Amino acid sequence: MRVSSRPNSLAIWGTALLCLLVFMLSWSFGGAPAYPWQLLSQSEDLDMLQRILIDIRLPRVVAACLIGGALAAAGVLTQGLFRNPLASPSVIGISSGGVLGAILAFYLGVNFVSLWMLPLFALVGCVLTTTILLRFARDPRGFPIEDLLLIGFALNGILSALTSFLLSISLNDFDKAPAMMNWMLGTLSGKTWEHCLIAAGPLLGGMIFAQKLAYRFNVLSLGNDVAQTLGLDLKRLRTEAVLLVSILVGTSVSLSGMMPFIGLIVPHFTRILVGPDHRQLLGLSVINGATLLMLADLLARVLMPPQEIQVGVLISLIGSPFFLWMLYQRRRQAAL
């Protein structure tokens, strides 16, 4: 498991610089012409520039960093928990559980009561889905990929059907239906500093605590029997991981809607860079997740101006072929 420190240092510095570059690009480009360095000038339009750059564009970029990093960390935890690189919150239904919970909040109208209600409903949806998944998929010999994926697909289908049912009976409600549709496709439009402040605590806290589980996930990767022999409390680790994944995914889903495949693509790509050691994998995946979502959001804003593409749609266009490629590679390796 030990890898050369020099390539890892290059990977860490390279991804950090790339993240900073994408952050500046994402902050600089959008619908209106405004660039961060103009804030230092004595322009007559300084109030307008501050409104665009500080109040509109910057919270959107910060939200992309928080959500992308959190979903990538949730992906690493899910793959470590099931010891399978094809597991991710969106593939095995955890994200769909959060979506159903949030759509239920829209349907009941409780999202107008408080900004906390949407995250709360999404969190409950994620916790219930992950708990059901773990209960069905638990196997003394581990988690066979066929069972895991089939159970995940089945859960995805059931939860998506329930979500579609709620949406279909809300189509005549012109106050709820457009907001529900827009949110389901995944968007960062309209995010404010208030949204960021509400989500920052659970997401940053979850990512920091996830890093504290990294060593125990390294032990778990040796197998259940070896991990127990080394004194690892599997039940406690699974409970903590389920809660963390649910908090990270539920909060992210409630803030931006569905952002599929980030938890699959980013950990896999990062594992190629730094290897399977979760102590490096988690931190670097958070940076890469933030970079990917900022880049996707930037493309969503500039590809078809003045129209804006939903970010979740762009992520799906990237993630779906990647998932098929991973399945093909896995089948090919199994045949050798």
mmCIF file of C-alpha atoms in Angstrom, residues 35-243:
data_model
loop_
_atom_site.group_PDB
_atom_site.id
_atom_site.type_symbol
_atom_site.label_atom_id
_atom_site.label_comp_id
_atom_site.label_asym_id
_atom_site.label_seq_id
_atom_site.Cartn_x
_atom_site.Cartn_y
_atom_site.Cartn_z
ATOM 1 C CA TYR A 35 -13.638 39.980 -13.101
ATOM 2 C CA PRO A 36 -12.258 39.819 -9.510
ATOM 3 C CA TRP A 37 -9.348 42.207 -10.152
ATOM 4 C CA GLN A 38 -11.841 44.925 -11.102
ATOM 5 C CA LEU A 39 -12.811 45.107 -7.413
ATOM 6 C CA LEU A 40 -9.427 46.787 -6.800
ATOM 7 C CA SER A 41 -10.146 49.544 -9.302
ATOM 8 C CA GLN A 42 -11.946 52.839 -8.677
ATOM 9 C CA SER A 43 -14.597 52.101 -11.275
ATOM 10 C CA GLU A 44 -17.877 54.014 -11.257
ATOM 11 C CA ASP A 45 -19.604 50.625 -11.491
ATOM 12 C CA LEU A 46 -17.975 49.309 -8.321
ATOM 13 C CA ASP A 47 -21.320 48.707 -6.578
ATOM 14 C CA MET A 48 -22.556 46.706 -9.555
ATOM 15 C CA LEU A 49 -19.276 44.716 -9.662
ATOM 16 C CA GLN A 50 -19.538 43.925 -5.949
ATOM 17 C CA ARG A 51 -23.120 42.798 -6.418
ATOM 18 C CA ILE A 52 -22.166 40.431 -9.272
ATOM 19 C CA LEU A 53 -18.861 39.121 -7.908
ATOM 20 C CA ILE A 54 -19.433 39.040 -4.136
ATOM 21 C CA ASP A 55 -23.184 38.561 -3.732
ATOM 22 C CA ILE A 56 -24.081 36.416 -6.770
ATOM 23 C CA ARG A 57 -21.101 34.630 -8.298
ATOM 24 C CA LEU A 58 -18.828 33.954 -5.291
ATOM 25 C CA PRO A 59 -21.423 32.129 -3.103
ATOM 26 C CA ARG A 60 -22.240 29.969 -6.115
ATOM 27 C CA VAL A 61 -18.567 29.004 -6.507
ATOM 28 C CA VAL A 62 -18.207 28.363 -2.766
ATOM 29 C CA ALA A 63 -21.346 26.175 -2.853
ATOM 30 C CA ALA A 64 -19.833 24.188 -5.740
ATOM 31 C CA CYS A 65 -16.646 23.640 -3.687
ATOM 32 C CA LEU A 66 -18.586 22.449 -0.640
ATOM 33 C CA ILE A 67 -20.945 20.154 -2.564
ATOM 34 C CA GLY A 68 -18.312 18.707 -4.918
ATOM 35 C CA GLY A 69 -15.924 18.011 -2.042
ATOM 36 C CA ALA A 70 -18.652 16.492 0.127
ATOM 37 C CA LEU A 71 -19.969 14.188 -2.613
ATOM 38 C CA ALA A 72 -16.435 13.014 -3.433
ATOM 39 C CA ALA A 73 -15.773 12.271 0.262
ATOM 40 C CA ALA A 74 -19.098 10.413 0.454
ATOM 41 C CA GLY A 75 -18.028 8.377 -2.589
ATOM 42 C CA VAL A 76 -14.735 7.369 -0.932
ATOM 43 C CA LEU A 77 -16.575 6.363 2.247
ATOM 44 C CA THR A 78 -19.192 4.364 0.313
ATOM 45 C CA GLN A 79 -16.567 2.521 -1.710
ATOM 46 C CA GLY A 80 -14.561 1.824 1.446
ATOM 47 C CA LEU A 81 -17.653 0.697 3.338
ATOM 48 C CA PHE A 82 -18.697 -1.777 0.629
ATOM 49 C CA ARG A 83 -15.093 -2.440 -0.439
ATOM 50 C CA ASN A 84 -16.086 -1.942 -4.036
ATOM 51 C CA PRO A 85 -14.960 0.817 -6.463
ATOM 52 C CA LEU A 86 -18.292 0.695 -8.332
ATOM 53 C CA ALA A 87 -20.271 1.727 -5.276
ATOM 54 C CA SER A 88 -21.218 5.382 -5.019
ATOM 55 C CA PRO A 89 -24.129 7.251 -3.406
ATOM 56 C CA SER A 90 -25.820 7.844 -6.773
ATOM 57 C CA VAL A 91 -25.319 4.331 -8.184
ATOM 58 C CA ILE A 92 -26.653 2.419 -5.174
ATOM 59 C CA GLY A 93 -29.618 4.670 -4.452
ATOM 60 C CA ILE A 94 -28.470 6.823 -1.505
ATOM 61 C CA SER A 95 -28.769 10.042 -3.522
ATOM 62 C CA SER A 96 -32.222 8.974 -4.739
ATOM 63 C CA GLY A 97 -33.287 8.582 -1.116
ATOM 64 C CA GLY A 98 -32.186 12.154 -0.443
ATOM 65 C CA VAL A 99 -34.007 13.350 -3.566
ATOM 66 C CA LEU A 100 -37.231 11.632 -2.489
ATOM 67 C CA GLY A 101 -36.962 13.174 0.980
ATOM 68 C CA ALA A 102 -36.408 16.650 -0.467
ATOM 69 C CA ILE A 103 -39.220 16.281 -3.040
ATOM 70 C CA LEU A 104 -41.524 15.229 -0.198
ATOM 71 C CA ALA A 105 -40.554 18.437 1.606
ATOM 72 C CA PHE A 106 -41.457 20.411 -1.561
ATOM 73 C CA TYR A 107 -44.763 18.524 -1.881
ATOM 74 C CA LEU A 108 -45.758 19.135 1.737
ATOM 75 C CA GLY A 109 -44.641 22.759 1.458
ATOM 76 C CA VAL A 110 -42.493 22.522 4.605
ATOM 77 C CA ASN A 111 -39.466 23.883 2.717
ATOM 78 C CA PHE A 112 -41.031 27.339 3.149
ATOM 79 C CA VAL A 113 -41.202 26.923 6.936
ATOM 80 C CA SER A 114 -37.423 27.010 7.396
ATOM 81 C CA LEU A 115 -34.259 26.627 5.317
ATOM 82 C CA TRP A 116 -33.412 23.684 7.584
ATOM 83 C CA MET A 117 -36.451 21.589 6.590
ATOM 84 C CA LEU A 118 -35.155 20.628 3.128
ATOM 85 C CA PRO A 119 -31.790 19.332 4.476
ATOM 86 C CA LEU A 120 -33.618 17.521 7.277
ATOM 87 C CA PHE A 121 -35.972 15.655 4.916
ATOM 88 C CA ALA A 122 -33.094 14.840 2.519
ATOM 89 C CA LEU A 123 -30.986 13.576 5.432
ATOM 90 C CA VAL A 124 -33.760 11.274 6.664
ATOM 91 C CA GLY A 125 -34.170 9.913 3.108
ATOM 92 C CA CYS A 126 -30.442 9.168 2.857
ATOM 93 C CA VAL A 127 -30.251 7.519 6.304
ATOM 94 C CA LEU A 128 -33.233 5.231 5.604
ATOM 95 C CA THR A 129 -31.922 4.249 2.159
ATOM 96 C CA THR A 130 -28.403 3.492 3.390
ATOM 97 C CA THR A 131 -29.727 1.490 6.325
ATOM 98 C CA ILE A 132 -31.986 -0.606 4.055
ATOM 99 C CA LEU A 133 -29.132 -1.128 1.607
ATOM 100 C CA LEU A 134 -26.706 -2.258 4.296
ATOM 101 C CA ARG A 135 -29.261 -4.617 5.793
ATOM 102 C CA PHE A 136 -29.999 -6.329 2.468
ATOM 103 C CA ALA A 137 -26.460 -6.323 1.140
ATOM 104 C CA ARG A 138 -24.723 -7.539 4.312
ATOM 105 C CA ASP A 139 -22.909 -10.765 3.739
ATOM 106 C CA PRO A 140 -20.418 -12.525 6.024
ATOM 107 C CA ARG A 141 -17.992 -12.805 3.106
ATOM 108 C CA GLY A 142 -18.276 -9.147 2.156
ATOM 109 C CA PHE A 143 -20.507 -7.373 -0.358
ATOM 110 C CA PRO A 144 -20.711 -9.186 -3.715
ATOM 111 C CA ILE A 145 -20.835 -6.673 -6.536
ATOM 112 C CA GLU A 146 -23.778 -8.335 -8.250
ATOM 113 C CA ASP A 147 -25.938 -8.232 -5.127
ATOM 114 C CA LEU A 148 -24.872 -4.698 -4.273
ATOM 115 C CA LEU A 149 -25.595 -3.295 -7.706
ATOM 116 C CA LEU A 150 -28.879 -5.178 -8.102
ATOM 117 C CA ILE A 151 -30.121 -4.043 -4.706
ATOM 118 C CA GLY A 152 -28.948 -0.499 -5.459
ATOM 119 C CA PHE A 153 -30.643 -0.463 -8.861
ATOM 120 C CA ALA A 154 -33.836 -1.836 -7.332
ATOM 121 C CA LEU A 155 -33.800 0.818 -4.613
ATOM 122 C CA ASN A 156 -33.058 3.481 -7.219
ATOM 123 C CA GLY A 157 -36.045 2.322 -9.258
ATOM 124 C CA ILE A 158 -38.425 2.304 -6.295
ATOM 125 C CA LEU A 159 -37.281 5.699 -4.989
ATOM 126 C CA SER A 160 -37.321 7.262 -8.471
ATOM 127 C CA ALA A 161 -40.842 5.923 -9.050
ATOM 128 C CA LEU A 162 -42.023 7.430 -5.760
ATOM 129 C CA THR A 163 -40.331 10.729 -6.654
ATOM 130 C CA SER A 164 -42.009 10.710 -10.096
ATOM 131 C CA PHE A 165 -45.356 9.948 -8.462
ATOM 132 C CA LEU A 166 -45.077 12.977 -6.167
ATOM 133 C CA LEU A 167 -44.009 15.104 -9.123
ATOM 134 C CA SER A 168 -46.857 13.871 -11.341
ATOM 135 C CA ILE A 169 -49.537 14.726 -8.779
ATOM 136 C CA SER A 170 -47.972 18.192 -8.361
ATOM 137 C CA LEU A 171 -47.901 19.147 -12.071
ATOM 138 C CA ASN A 172 -51.021 21.290 -11.806
ATOM 139 C CA ASP A 173 -49.524 23.235 -8.918
ATOM 140 C CA PHE A 174 -47.666 26.004 -10.755
ATOM 141 C CA ASP A 175 -45.983 27.173 -7.543
ATOM 142 C CA LYS A 176 -44.364 23.824 -6.765
ATOM 143 C CA ALA A 177 -43.911 21.907 -10.030
ATOM 144 C CA PRO A 178 -41.361 24.195 -11.806
ATOM 145 C CA ALA A 179 -39.252 24.480 -8.650
ATOM 146 C CA MET A 180 -39.336 20.716 -8.149
ATOM 147 C CA MET A 181 -38.364 20.009 -11.778
ATOM 148 C CA ASN A 182 -35.575 22.577 -11.760
ATOM 149 C CA TRP A 183 -34.204 21.273 -8.499
ATOM 150 C CA MET A 184 -34.361 17.585 -9.570
ATOM 151 C CA LEU A 185 -32.143 18.272 -12.598
ATOM 152 C CA GLY A 186 -29.425 19.711 -10.325
ATOM 153 C CA THR A 187 -28.525 23.378 -10.281
ATOM 154 C CA LEU A 188 -26.398 25.875 -8.371
ATOM 155 C CA SER A 189 -28.341 28.860 -9.646
ATOM 156 C CA GLY A 190 -29.562 31.265 -6.984
ATOM 157 C CA LYS A 191 -27.281 30.062 -4.200
ATOM 158 C CA THR A 192 -26.619 32.766 -1.606
ATOM 159 C CA TRP A 193 -24.300 33.220 1.357
ATOM 160 C CA GLU A 194 -27.174 32.107 3.584
ATOM 161 C CA HIS A 195 -27.346 28.738 1.790
ATOM 162 C CA CYS A 196 -23.560 28.374 2.103
ATOM 163 C CA LEU A 197 -23.600 29.177 5.832
ATOM 164 C CA ILE A 198 -26.337 26.614 6.516
ATOM 165 C CA ALA A 199 -24.547 23.875 4.550
ATOM 166 C CA ALA A 200 -20.982 24.699 5.628
ATOM 167 C CA GLY A 201 -21.265 23.220 9.125
ATOM 168 C CA PRO A 202 -22.554 19.742 8.177
ATOM 169 C CA LEU A 203 -20.412 19.491 5.032
ATOM 170 C CA LEU A 204 -17.105 20.737 6.463
ATOM 171 C CA GLY A 205 -17.676 18.838 9.722
ATOM 172 C CA GLY A 206 -18.524 15.694 7.775
ATOM 173 C CA MET A 207 -15.425 15.949 5.578
ATOM 174 C CA ILE A 208 -13.145 16.523 8.597
ATOM 175 C CA PHE A 209 -14.645 13.597 10.494
ATOM 176 C CA ALA A 210 -14.381 11.414 7.365
ATOM 177 C CA GLN A 211 -10.630 12.076 7.368
ATOM 178 C CA LYS A 212 -10.489 10.753 10.930
ATOM 179 C CA LEU A 213 -11.950 7.426 9.704
ATOM 180 C CA ALA A 214 -9.312 7.051 6.985
ATOM 181 C CA TYR A 215 -6.945 4.774 8.912
ATOM 182 C CA ARG A 216 -9.784 2.471 10.004
ATOM 183 C CA PHE A 217 -10.906 2.192 6.364
ATOM 184 C CA ASN A 218 -7.361 1.144 5.473
ATOM 185 C CA VAL A 219 -7.666 -1.627 8.051
ATOM 186 C CA LEU A 220 -11.127 -2.600 6.730
ATOM 187 C CA SER A 221 -9.712 -2.911 3.209
ATOM 188 C CA LEU A 222 -7.700 -5.925 4.447
ATOM 189 C CA GLY A 223 -10.958 -7.847 4.929
ATOM 190 C CA ASN A 224 -13.502 -8.261 7.715
ATOM 191 C CA ASP A 225 -11.707 -11.151 9.433
ATOM 192 C CA VAL A 226 -8.299 -9.448 9.455
ATOM 193 C CA ALA A 227 -9.842 -6.147 10.566
ATOM 194 C CA GLN A 228 -11.583 -7.812 13.499
ATOM 195 C CA THR A 229 -8.403 -9.637 14.425
ATOM 196 C CA LEU A 230 -6.641 -6.260 14.543
ATOM 197 C CA GLY A 231 -9.312 -4.979 16.942
ATOM 198 C CA LEU A 232 -11.456 -2.925 14.551
ATOM 199 C CA ASP A 233 -15.044 -2.430 15.733
ATOM 200 C CA LEU A 234 -16.857 -3.080 12.432
ATOM 201 C CA LYS A 235 -20.337 -2.235 13.732
ATOM 202 C CA ARG A 236 -19.224 1.136 15.068
ATOM 203 C CA LEU A 237 -17.294 1.958 11.887
ATOM 204 C CA ARG A 238 -20.293 1.087 9.678
ATOM 205 C CA THR A 239 -22.655 3.153 11.831
ATOM 206 C CA GLU A 240 -20.342 6.191 11.744
ATOM 207 C CA ALA A 241 -19.786 5.811 7.994
ATOM 208 C CA VAL A 242 -23.529 5.484 7.240
ATOM 209 C CA LEU A 243 -24.290 8.618 9.255
#
